[in-house]
Amino acid sequence: LGYPVSVPIFYGLAAPAGVPADVVARWEEAAQEMVKSSAFRELMGKLNATLSYQGSTEFSASVTSVHRQMGRLIPELGFKQP
């Protein structure tokens, strides 16, 4: 389209604020096991996706960072809401 932007695509799990830490820990353990599985790795290969596990803190920081970057770029590129 001619715009100098590459937007990352995230695959992840999300939950509302306030989920108890023990529940987050169980989900993180399950996600780590899933990422290690050959079936998951095969699927990511078919999607030509880069496999990178991040725990909840790291994933939240990544998504927040990209959101901020896009928030700055969108007006700079002249995009407007319909």
CSV table of C-alpha atoms in Angstrom, one decimal:
chain,number,residue,atom,x,y,z
A,1,LEU,CA,0.0,0.0,0.0
A,2,GLY,CA,3.0,2.2,0.1
A,3,TYR,CA,3.1,3.0,3.8
A,4,PRO,CA,6.3,2.5,5.8
A,5,VAL,CA,4.7,0.5,8.5
A,6,SER,CA,5.0,-3.1,9.6
A,7,VAL,CA,2.5,-4.2,12.2
A,8,PRO,CA,3.3,-7.2,14.3
A,9,ILE,CA,0.7,-9.8,14.9
A,10,PHE,CA,0.3,-11.3,18.4
A,11,TYR,CA,-1.1,-14.7,19.4
A,12,GLY,CA,-1.8,-14.7,23.0
A,13,LEU,CA,-4.2,-15.2,25.9
A,14,ALA,CA,-5.8,-12.4,27.7
A,15,ALA,CA,-7.8,-12.1,30.9
A,16,PRO,CA,-9.5,-9.2,32.7
A,17,ALA,CA,-7.5,-7.2,35.3
A,18,GLY,CA,-7.6,-8.7,38.8
A,19,VAL,CA,-7.3,-12.4,37.9
A,20,PRO,CA,-5.6,-14.0,40.9
A,21,ALA,CA,-1.9,-14.7,40.6
A,22,ASP,CA,-2.3,-18.4,41.1
A,23,VAL,CA,-4.7,-18.6,38.1
A,24,VAL,CA,-2.3,-16.6,35.9
A,25,ALA,CA,0.5,-18.9,37.0
A,26,ARG,CA,-1.5,-22.0,36.0
A,27,TRP,CA,-2.3,-20.5,32.6
A,28,GLU,CA,1.4,-19.6,32.0
A,29,GLU,CA,2.4,-23.1,32.9
A,30,ALA,CA,-0.2,-24.5,30.4
A,31,ALA,CA,0.9,-22.1,27.7
A,32,GLN,CA,4.6,-23.0,28.1
A,33,GLU,CA,3.7,-26.7,27.8
A,34,MET,CA,1.6,-25.9,24.7
A,35,VAL,CA,4.4,-24.0,23.0
A,36,LYS,CA,6.8,-27.0,23.6
A,37,SER,CA,4.4,-29.4,21.9
A,38,SER,CA,5.2,-30.6,18.4
A,39,ALA,CA,1.6,-30.0,17.2
A,40,PHE,CA,1.8,-26.3,18.2
A,41,ARG,CA,5.2,-25.9,16.6
A,42,GLU,CA,3.9,-27.5,13.4
A,43,LEU,CA,0.9,-25.1,13.4
A,44,MET,CA,3.1,-22.1,13.9
A,45,GLY,CA,5.3,-23.4,11.0
A,46,LYS,CA,2.3,-23.6,8.7
A,47,LEU,CA,1.4,-20.0,9.7
A,48,ASN,CA,5.0,-18.9,9.0
A,49,ALA,CA,4.9,-17.5,12.5
A,50,THR,CA,7.9,-16.7,14.7
A,51,LEU,CA,7.6,-18.7,17.9
A,52,SER,CA,8.3,-16.7,21.0
A,53,TYR,CA,6.9,-17.5,24.4
A,54,GLN,CA,6.4,-14.5,26.8
A,55,GLY,CA,4.9,-14.7,30.2
A,56,SER,CA,2.1,-12.3,31.2
A,57,THR,CA,4.3,-9.5,32.3
A,58,GLU,CA,6.5,-9.6,29.1
A,59,PHE,CA,3.5,-10.1,26.8
A,60,SER,CA,1.6,-7.2,28.4
A,61,ALA,CA,4.7,-4.9,27.9
A,62,SER,CA,5.1,-6.0,24.3
A,63,VAL,CA,1.4,-5.3,23.4
A,64,THR,CA,1.5,-2.0,25.3
A,65,SER,CA,4.6,-0.9,23.4
A,66,VAL,CA,3.2,-1.7,20.0
A,67,HIS,CA,0.0,0.0,20.9
A,68,ARG,CA,1.9,3.2,21.8
A,69,GLN,CA,4.0,3.0,18.6
A,70,MET,CA,0.9,2.6,16.4
A,71,GLY,CA,-0.8,5.4,18.3
A,72,ARG,CA,2.0,7.7,17.3
A,73,LEU,CA,2.3,6.5,13.7
A,74,ILE,CA,-1.3,6.6,12.7
A,75,PRO,CA,-1.7,10.4,12.9
A,76,GLU,CA,1.8,10.9,11.4
A,77,LEU,CA,0.8,8.8,8.3
A,78,GLY,CA,-2.5,10.8,8.0
A,79,PHE,CA,-4.9,7.9,8.8
A,80,LYS,CA,-8.2,9.1,10.0
A,81,GLN,CA,-11.1,7.3,11.6
A,82,PRO,CA,-14.1,6.8,9.2
